[in-house]
Amino acid sequence: MIRMRPLLFLTFLITLVLIPAPALAAILGIDFGQSTTKAALVAPGVPFEIVLTRDSKRKDVSGVAFKGEERLYGSAAAGIAPRTPSAAFLHFKPLLGRSVSSSEAKTYLEQHHGIELIPSGNRSTVSFKTDDSSFPVEELLAMSISHIKALGEEMLPKSSATSRIYDVAITVPPYFDSVQRKAIIDAAEIAGVRVTALVPDGVATAINYASARSFGNEKQYHFVLDMGAGSTSATLVSFQEVQERGHRFGKSTLNITVEGVGFDQNLGGDLLDQRIYEILLARFIEAHGDGILSSPRALVRLHKEAERVKTILSANTEVKASVESLYDDIDFRTMVSRAEFEDAIQDVLPRVTKPFDDALQAANLDILDIQSVILMGGTTRVPIFQQVLIKDVLKGDASKLSKNVNADEAAVMGATFRGVSVSKQFKAKEINVLDPAIWEYDVVVSNSDGGIIGTQALFPKGSAGNRSLIELQLPENLEEATLEFREDGRPLFIYGLHSIQESKKKLLQSNNCTELIFVLDAELTVSRVFDVHGVSWQCNVTRPVVPAESDDSEAEDFKQKVFNYFKGEKSSPEGSTTETTAATEAPTDSESMTASSSTTSKRPQATLPPKPRLVKQPVKYTVSYSGSRNMGRATKASSTARLRAFDKLDSGRHARDAVRNDIESYSYRIREWIEHEHQRFIEHSNEEERQTFLRKAAGALEWLYDEGESMILDKLEEKMKELKEFEKTIFQREKEKLAIIEAELRASASAAAAEVSAEVDSAEELVIPDDEPEEEPVEDGTSTSATTTILISTVMPNTKTMSFEESSTAEAEPEKIEEPQHDEL
């Protein structure tokens, strides 16, 4: 039992009251697509704004490139890919959580030439090889997230208490497994942010679709078709407004439920780009030979042209492909028609219907039950795909093809809204989202000889995210065992259990156990990441019977002390006496016996009923992986340190670039002043000074171009200070001249004031005869006499002294002397 003195208890209560509530934080939503990336921000003073790039674009290319120690992002990274393909890492999202030998890695190398992939240490995941280093794919994603986070923080109001972004919501394809999802969470952790939610693309679009609409009490079924650069998914969702019971104003909540999901992991825009690329490559080889196959730069440029051709063919029937000096100084030009393109993808078209069929089967619904198909992703703009949807999916009903969401930004806006809802930091429309697991999670139990004992389900298909203690059934006297955890039949990791019976004996020896069970602590998070937190023996132990008097008396004594404290009756410390205690007589023996019996009668002896408590004994285990695995703590710490080192280099480079720009612009401005004879500059300098200044500016520019690129920040600031010192001399000269002019004006004003004062002193005193009748006062309070004038004059440097006549007339604004402006050069 916790014991606190009354004063300590009061302090504790006050502290609870005075602890300030945490300030509202910013939520960053990121749609990190295979081809492009979008981001949105919500913060106090920033309601749902798209995060713009440095060149004010609403989306950017997904990727990172290296130019020496400088990192480039987005379109800048894509821009150097044709020149240095081995240093530009674009469109790497499919490689998250995958090994070098995976089909995803093989497809990636076919579409990105000049790239070398290597294993990430002993994790079997992908790393990108550079000339002198390598970068795990999670680290590259962390760099992209960190860059987006910096762009978002620049949008935060300067006056706001929120100046940093700590929480993000990120979109994921619905088919991403636990390893891939955990890789995204690891990347966010390296970037210094926390993932509040991983939101499937279809769910994010559905949230955005529903956020500005109302639905009835009947369920409405809609498909969200997301055809992106790398994959296609069809998410069948239902919308339903549910009235809250007992609410006075009929408040309702919108429920969004994922009824079924279908997908094709390889059907997307990149596949279409590849088909056009093959057309262009075949024509070049036919005309000029296959030497181009040995040039990664030429192949990257041809692939980039294929992407452009596909985009134009969505709106035109033909397009001219053109690449200047593609290979061996050969200019490549050819015409590609939409008919040729559609012929090249005929084998792909039947694959469009399968995701719809799988989702309808999972939901036990028919396409006639669907009200609309919401289009998402750039590939849905390809005309032939829309024709296939209308004909083969919607059975000719084109009215159900919905294009009323922003195909580029609906996912990122919905993910941001989901992040807001999960974080509960902002007030938003109440939307309940149920996104159940689309796979089953189970464990295969084997003995030390490899014989399978049995398979037990952990989280069946359709489970919501939760953490559970699951009892496992093991044979008696089993000392060693293997637990293989699987996701949809695919192995995730293996627990090797040791000394099972020894752990059991330890628990039995130290406790009087009942209901002894073997328990697995497993979790399926809301973001659908599966994990195991340990294995243990557990049992219920009955607490021994404890008399209630001691605890009760202590509690009563403590309550009485607190009550007395608030009444103002403070108890005295031991060993001290006060007037109150001195004046109080000691009780007699009979009084003590009466008080004792009274106290005893108020608190009769009682015992607490036996209460069981849970005790556990962990079982030793080792973890192994049959495939790729996620980052450990040490690996993440190393990546975080390297990311911070790059950030420091970037910060120093940006500071140097800023000073270089200042030196360059300042030098050109000096030249402009002198050549165009800037009035103020010419007025306060002589010809020799101007020529000296011009030579200094020219020398600074020459130094900047020759040596300034490699100079450290201190040297650049020193050069800038040298130029400023020369200007300061001229500015000081102008300042001194202005001070002289101002002193002369003040002296003139003082002389004028003295002259007026002398005239007033020499004037004769005005005498009014006693026998002259007094004037009758005028009703409005003004005097009819215009001869009596009292002059009170305060002469200021910038005011014109009024004459005697002027002071007796109506008030007039004093004329001011214009002062020259004191703008700095």
CSV table of C-alpha atoms in Angstrom, one decimal, residues 229-536:
chain,number,residue,atom,x,y,z
A,229,ALA,CA,2.8,2.7,-61.4
A,230,GLY,CA,3.6,-0.7,-60.0
A,231,SER,CA,0.4,-2.5,-59.1
A,232,THR,CA,-3.4,-2.6,-59.3
A,233,SER,CA,-5.8,-3.1,-56.4
A,234,ALA,CA,-9.6,-3.2,-56.1
A,235,THR,CA,-10.9,-2.5,-52.6
A,236,LEU,CA,-14.6,-3.1,-52.0
A,237,VAL,CA,-15.8,-0.8,-49.2
A,238,SER,CA,-19.2,-0.2,-47.7
A,239,PHE,CA,-20.5,3.2,-46.3
A,240,GLN,CA,-23.2,3.4,-43.7
A,241,GLU,CA,-24.5,6.1,-41.3
A,242,VAL,CA,-25.2,4.7,-37.9
A,243,GLN,CA,-27.3,6.7,-35.4
A,244,GLU,CA,-25.9,6.8,-31.9
A,245,ARG,CA,-28.3,5.6,-29.2
A,246,GLY,CA,-29.4,8.1,-26.6
A,247,HIS,CA,-28.1,11.2,-28.4
A,248,ARG,CA,-30.4,14.1,-28.0
A,249,PHE,CA,-29.7,15.6,-31.5
A,250,GLY,CA,-29.7,12.4,-33.5
A,251,LYS,CA,-25.9,12.3,-33.9
A,252,SER,CA,-24.6,9.7,-36.4
A,253,THR,CA,-21.3,8.1,-37.2
A,254,LEU,CA,-20.1,7.0,-40.6
A,255,ASN,CA,-18.8,3.4,-40.7
A,256,ILE,CA,-16.4,2.5,-43.5
A,257,THR,CA,-15.8,-1.3,-43.7
A,258,VAL,CA,-13.5,-3.1,-46.1
A,259,GLU,CA,-15.6,-5.9,-47.4
A,260,GLY,CA,-13.0,-7.5,-49.8
A,261,VAL,CA,-9.7,-6.8,-51.5
A,262,GLY,CA,-8.2,-8.0,-54.8
A,263,PHE,CA,-4.9,-7.1,-56.4
A,264,ASP,CA,-2.3,-7.7,-59.1
A,265,GLN,CA,1.2,-6.8,-57.8
A,266,ASN,CA,2.7,-6.4,-61.2
A,267,LEU,CA,0.0,-4.7,-63.3
A,268,GLY,CA,0.7,-1.0,-63.4
A,269,GLY,CA,2.1,1.9,-65.3
A,270,ASP,CA,5.7,0.6,-65.2
A,271,LEU,CA,4.6,-2.5,-67.1
A,272,LEU,CA,3.1,-0.3,-69.8
A,273,ASP,CA,6.3,1.8,-69.9
A,274,GLN,CA,8.3,-1.4,-70.4
A,275,ARG,CA,6.2,-2.4,-73.4
A,276,ILE,CA,6.7,0.9,-75.1
A,277,TYR,CA,10.4,0.8,-74.2
A,278,GLU,CA,10.6,-2.6,-75.9
A,279,ILE,CA,9.1,-1.1,-79.1
A,280,LEU,CA,11.5,1.8,-79.2
A,281,LEU,CA,14.5,-0.5,-78.4
A,282,ALA,CA,13.6,-3.0,-81.1
A,283,ARG,CA,13.4,-0.2,-83.7
A,284,PHE,CA,16.7,1.3,-82.7
A,285,ILE,CA,18.5,-2.1,-82.8
A,286,GLU,CA,16.9,-2.8,-86.2
A,287,ALA,CA,18.3,0.4,-87.6
A,288,HIS,CA,21.7,0.8,-85.7
A,289,GLY,CA,22.6,-2.6,-84.2
A,290,ASP,CA,22.6,-3.8,-80.6
A,291,GLY,CA,25.6,-1.8,-79.3
A,292,ILE,CA,23.2,0.3,-77.3
A,293,LEU,CA,22.7,-2.7,-74.9
A,294,SER,CA,26.1,-2.0,-73.4
A,295,SER,CA,25.3,1.6,-72.5
A,296,PRO,CA,23.2,2.0,-69.3
A,297,ARG,CA,23.0,5.8,-69.9
A,298,ALA,CA,21.4,5.3,-73.3
A,299,LEU,CA,19.0,2.7,-72.0
A,300,VAL,CA,17.9,5.0,-69.1
A,301,ARG,CA,17.2,7.8,-71.5
A,302,LEU,CA,15.2,5.5,-73.8
A,303,HIS,CA,13.2,4.3,-70.8
A,304,LYS,CA,12.5,7.9,-69.8
A,305,GLU,CA,11.3,8.6,-73.3
A,306,ALA,CA,9.0,5.6,-73.2
A,307,GLU,CA,7.3,7.0,-70.1
A,308,ARG,CA,6.7,10.3,-71.9
A,309,VAL,CA,5.2,8.6,-74.9
A,310,LYS,CA,2.8,6.6,-72.8
A,311,THR,CA,1.5,9.7,-71.1
A,312,ILE,CA,0.9,11.5,-74.4
A,313,LEU,CA,-0.8,8.5,-75.9
A,314,SER,CA,-3.5,8.7,-73.2
A,315,ALA,CA,-4.8,11.9,-74.9
A,316,ASN,CA,-3.5,11.5,-78.5
A,317,THR,CA,-3.6,8.8,-81.2
A,318,GLU,CA,0.1,9.0,-82.0
A,319,VAL,CA,3.2,10.7,-80.8
A,320,LYS,CA,6.7,11.3,-82.1
A,321,ALA,CA,9.5,9.7,-79.9
A,322,SER,CA,12.7,11.6,-80.1
A,323,VAL,CA,16.0,11.3,-78.2
A,324,GLU,CA,19.0,13.5,-79.2
A,325,SER,CA,22.3,11.7,-79.5
A,326,LEU,CA,21.0,8.6,-77.9
A,327,TYR,CA,24.0,6.3,-78.6
A,328,ASP,CA,27.2,6.9,-80.5
A,329,ASP,CA,26.0,10.4,-81.5
A,330,ILE,CA,22.9,8.9,-83.2
A,331,ASP,CA,19.7,11.0,-83.0
A,332,PHE,CA,16.7,8.6,-82.6
A,333,ARG,CA,13.3,9.5,-83.9
A,334,THR,CA,10.2,7.4,-84.6
A,335,MET,CA,6.4,7.5,-84.5
A,336,VAL,CA,4.4,5.4,-82.1
A,337,SER,CA,0.6,5.1,-82.5
A,338,ARG,CA,-2.0,4.3,-79.8
A,339,ALA,CA,-3.0,1.2,-81.9
A,340,GLU,CA,0.6,-0.1,-81.7
A,341,PHE,CA,0.7,0.4,-78.0
A,342,GLU,CA,-2.7,-1.3,-77.4
A,343,ASP,CA,-1.5,-4.3,-79.5
A,344,ALA,CA,1.6,-4.6,-77.3
A,345,ILE,CA,-0.5,-4.9,-74.1
A,346,GLN,CA,-3.3,-7.2,-75.3
A,347,ASP,CA,-2.1,-10.0,-73.0
A,348,VAL,CA,-2.3,-7.6,-70.0
A,349,LEU,CA,-5.9,-6.5,-70.5
A,350,PRO,CA,-7.6,-9.7,-69.2
A,351,ARG,CA,-5.8,-9.2,-65.9
A,352,VAL,CA,-7.8,-6.1,-65.0
A,353,THR,CA,-10.9,-8.1,-64.0
A,354,LYS,CA,-9.3,-10.5,-61.6
A,355,PRO,CA,-8.9,-8.1,-58.6
A,356,PHE,CA,-12.6,-7.3,-58.9
A,357,ASP,CA,-13.6,-11.0,-59.0
A,358,ASP,CA,-11.4,-11.7,-55.9
A,359,ALA,CA,-12.9,-8.9,-53.9
A,360,LEU,CA,-16.5,-9.8,-54.8
A,361,GLN,CA,-15.9,-13.4,-53.9
A,362,ALA,CA,-14.5,-12.4,-50.5
A,363,ALA,CA,-17.5,-10.2,-49.8
A,364,ASN,CA,-20.0,-12.7,-51.3
A,365,LEU,CA,-21.5,-10.0,-53.5
A,366,ASP,CA,-22.2,-9.5,-57.1
A,367,ILE,CA,-21.2,-6.6,-59.4
A,368,LEU,CA,-24.8,-5.6,-59.6
A,369,ASP,CA,-24.7,-4.7,-55.9
A,370,ILE,CA,-22.0,-2.1,-56.5
A,371,GLN,CA,-23.0,1.5,-56.9
A,372,SER,CA,-19.8,2.9,-58.4
A,373,VAL,CA,-16.1,2.2,-59.2
A,374,ILE,CA,-14.0,5.1,-57.9
A,375,LEU,CA,-10.9,5.6,-60.1
A,376,MET,CA,-7.5,6.2,-58.5
A,377,GLY,CA,-4.0,6.3,-59.9
A,378,GLY,CA,-2.5,7.6,-63.2
A,379,THR,CA,-2.9,4.3,-65.1
A,380,THR,CA,-6.7,4.6,-64.9
A,381,ARG,CA,-6.3,7.5,-67.4
A,382,VAL,CA,-5.2,5.0,-70.2
A,383,PRO,CA,-8.3,4.9,-72.5
A,384,ILE,CA,-8.2,1.1,-73.2
A,385,PHE,CA,-8.3,0.3,-69.5
A,386,GLN,CA,-11.4,2.3,-69.0
A,387,GLN,CA,-13.0,0.5,-72.0
A,388,VAL,CA,-12.2,-2.9,-70.4
A,389,LEU,CA,-13.7,-1.7,-67.1
A,390,ILE,CA,-17.0,-0.7,-68.7
A,391,LYS,CA,-17.2,-3.8,-70.9
A,392,ASP,CA,-15.9,-6.6,-68.7
A,393,VAL,CA,-16.4,-5.4,-65.1
A,394,LEU,CA,-19.4,-3.1,-65.2
A,395,LYS,CA,-21.2,-5.1,-67.9
A,396,GLY,CA,-21.6,-2.1,-70.1
A,397,ASP,CA,-22.9,0.3,-67.4
A,398,ALA,CA,-20.6,3.3,-67.9
A,399,SER,CA,-22.6,5.4,-65.4
A,400,LYS,CA,-20.9,3.5,-62.5
A,401,LEU,CA,-17.5,4.7,-63.5
A,402,SER,CA,-16.8,7.5,-61.0
A,403,LYS,CA,-14.2,10.2,-61.7
A,404,ASN,CA,-15.2,12.6,-58.9
A,405,VAL,CA,-12.1,12.3,-56.8
A,406,ASN,CA,-8.7,13.8,-57.4
A,407,ALA,CA,-6.8,10.7,-58.7
A,408,ASP,CA,-3.5,12.1,-57.6
A,409,GLU,CA,-4.3,13.5,-54.2
A,410,ALA,CA,-7.3,11.6,-52.8
A,411,ALA,CA,-5.0,8.9,-51.2
A,412,VAL,CA,-2.7,11.4,-49.4
A,413,MET,CA,-5.7,13.5,-48.2
A,414,GLY,CA,-7.5,10.4,-46.9
A,415,ALA,CA,-4.3,9.1,-45.1
A,416,THR,CA,-3.8,12.5,-43.4
A,417,PHE,CA,-7.5,12.4,-42.2
A,418,ARG,CA,-6.9,8.9,-40.9
A,419,GLY,CA,-3.8,10.1,-39.0
A,420,VAL,CA,-5.8,12.9,-37.5
A,421,SER,CA,-8.5,10.4,-36.4
A,422,VAL,CA,-6.1,8.0,-34.8
A,423,SER,CA,-4.0,10.6,-33.0
A,424,LYS,CA,-7.2,12.3,-31.6
A,425,GLN,CA,-5.4,15.6,-31.5
A,426,PHE,CA,-7.8,17.5,-33.7
A,427,LYS,CA,-11.6,17.6,-33.9
A,428,ALA,CA,-12.7,15.9,-37.1
A,429,LYS,CA,-15.7,14.2,-38.6
A,430,GLU,CA,-16.3,10.9,-36.8
A,431,ILE,CA,-15.5,8.1,-39.2
A,432,ASN,CA,-15.0,4.5,-37.9
A,433,VAL,CA,-12.8,2.5,-40.2
A,434,LEU,CA,-12.8,-1.3,-40.1
A,435,ASP,CA,-9.9,-2.7,-42.1
A,436,PRO,CA,-9.7,-6.4,-41.2
A,437,ALA,CA,-6.7,-8.6,-42.0
A,438,ILE,CA,-6.9,-10.2,-45.4
A,439,TRP,CA,-4.7,-13.1,-44.4
A,440,GLU,CA,-4.5,-15.7,-41.7
A,441,TYR,CA,-1.7,-15.8,-39.1
A,442,ASP,CA,-0.8,-19.2,-37.6
A,443,VAL,CA,2.0,-21.1,-36.0
A,444,VAL,CA,3.4,-24.5,-36.9
A,445,VAL,CA,4.7,-26.4,-33.8
A,446,SER,CA,7.5,-29.0,-34.4
A,447,ASN,CA,9.6,-31.1,-32.1
A,448,SER,CA,13.4,-31.2,-32.0
A,449,ASP,CA,13.5,-33.8,-34.8
A,450,GLY,CA,11.5,-31.7,-37.2
A,451,GLY,CA,8.3,-33.6,-36.8
A,452,ILE,CA,5.2,-31.4,-37.0
A,453,ILE,CA,3.2,-31.6,-33.8
A,454,GLY,CA,0.4,-29.4,-35.1
A,455,THR,CA,-0.7,-26.1,-36.6
A,456,GLN,CA,-2.7,-23.5,-34.5
A,457,ALA,CA,-4.4,-20.4,-35.8
A,458,LEU,CA,-3.4,-17.1,-34.1
A,459,PHE,CA,-5.4,-14.5,-35.9
A,460,PRO,CA,-7.9,-15.8,-38.5
A,461,LYS,CA,-8.7,-13.9,-41.7
A,462,GLY,CA,-10.8,-10.9,-41.0
A,463,SER,CA,-9.3,-10.2,-37.5
A,464,ALA,CA,-9.0,-6.6,-36.3
A,465,GLY,CA,-5.8,-5.5,-34.8
A,466,ASN,CA,-5.2,-6.5,-31.1
A,467,ARG,CA,-2.7,-8.1,-28.7
A,468,SER,CA,-3.6,-11.4,-27.3
A,469,LEU,CA,-2.3,-14.1,-24.9
A,470,ILE,CA,-2.9,-17.3,-26.9
A,471,GLU,CA,-2.6,-20.7,-25.2
A,472,LEU,CA,-0.6,-23.3,-27.1
A,473,GLN,CA,-1.1,-27.0,-26.8
A,474,LEU,CA,2.2,-28.9,-26.3
A,475,PRO,CA,2.8,-32.6,-25.6
A,476,GLU,CA,3.8,-33.6,-22.1
A,477,ASN,CA,7.6,-33.6,-21.3
A,478,LEU,CA,8.5,-31.8,-24.5
A,479,GLU,CA,11.9,-30.2,-23.8
A,480,GLU,CA,12.8,-28.6,-27.2
A,481,ALA,CA,10.4,-27.3,-29.8
A,482,THR,CA,10.2,-25.1,-32.9
A,483,LEU,CA,7.5,-22.5,-33.6
A,484,GLU,CA,7.3,-21.3,-37.2
A,485,PHE,CA,5.1,-18.2,-37.5
A,486,ARG,CA,3.4,-17.8,-40.9
A,487,GLU,CA,1.4,-15.1,-42.7
A,488,ASP,CA,-0.9,-16.5,-45.4
A,489,GLY,CA,1.2,-19.7,-45.4
A,490,ARG,CA,4.5,-17.7,-45.9
A,491,PRO,CA,7.1,-18.1,-43.1
A,492,LEU,CA,7.9,-14.9,-41.2
A,493,PHE,CA,10.3,-16.1,-38.5
A,494,ILE,CA,11.0,-19.1,-36.3
A,495,TYR,CA,11.2,-19.4,-32.5
A,496,GLY,CA,13.5,-22.1,-31.2
A,497,LEU,CA,12.4,-23.0,-27.7
A,498,HIS,CA,14.8,-24.4,-25.1
A,499,SER,CA,14.4,-25.9,-21.6
A,500,ILE,CA,10.7,-25.9,-21.7
A,501,GLN,CA,10.3,-28.4,-18.8
A,502,GLU,CA,12.9,-26.6,-16.8
A,503,SER,CA,11.0,-23.3,-17.0
A,504,LYS,CA,7.9,-25.2,-16.0
A,505,LYS,CA,9.6,-26.7,-12.9
A,506,LYS,CA,10.8,-23.3,-11.8
A,507,LEU,CA,7.3,-21.9,-11.8
A,508,LEU,CA,5.9,-24.9,-9.9
A,509,GLN,CA,8.6,-24.9,-7.2
A,510,SER,CA,8.1,-21.3,-6.3
A,511,ASN,CA,4.3,-21.1,-6.5
A,512,ASN,CA,1.2,-23.1,-5.7
A,513,CYS,CA,-0.1,-23.1,-9.2
A,514,THR,CA,-3.5,-23.9,-10.6
A,515,GLU,CA,-4.5,-23.9,-14.2
A,516,LEU,CA,-1.0,-24.2,-15.6
A,517,ILE,CA,-0.9,-23.1,-19.3
A,518,PHE,CA,1.7,-22.5,-22.1
A,519,VAL,CA,1.1,-19.0,-23.4
A,520,LEU,CA,2.2,-17.1,-26.6
A,521,ASP,CA,2.1,-13.3,-26.4
A,522,ALA,CA,1.2,-12.3,-30.0
A,523,GLU,CA,0.1,-9.0,-31.6
A,524,LEU,CA,-1.5,-7.9,-34.8
A,525,THR,CA,-1.4,-4.1,-34.8
A,526,VAL,CA,-3.9,-1.7,-36.4
A,527,SER,CA,-1.4,-1.2,-39.2
A,528,ARG,CA,-1.5,-5.0,-39.7
A,529,VAL,CA,2.0,-5.8,-38.5
A,530,PHE,CA,2.4,-9.2,-36.9
A,531,ASP,CA,4.8,-9.7,-34.0
A,532,VAL,CA,5.5,-12.0,-31.0
A,533,HIS,CA,6.5,-10.6,-27.7
A,534,GLY,CA,7.6,-13.8,-26.0
A,535,VAL,CA,6.6,-17.3,-24.8
A,536,SER,CA,6.0,-18.3,-21.1
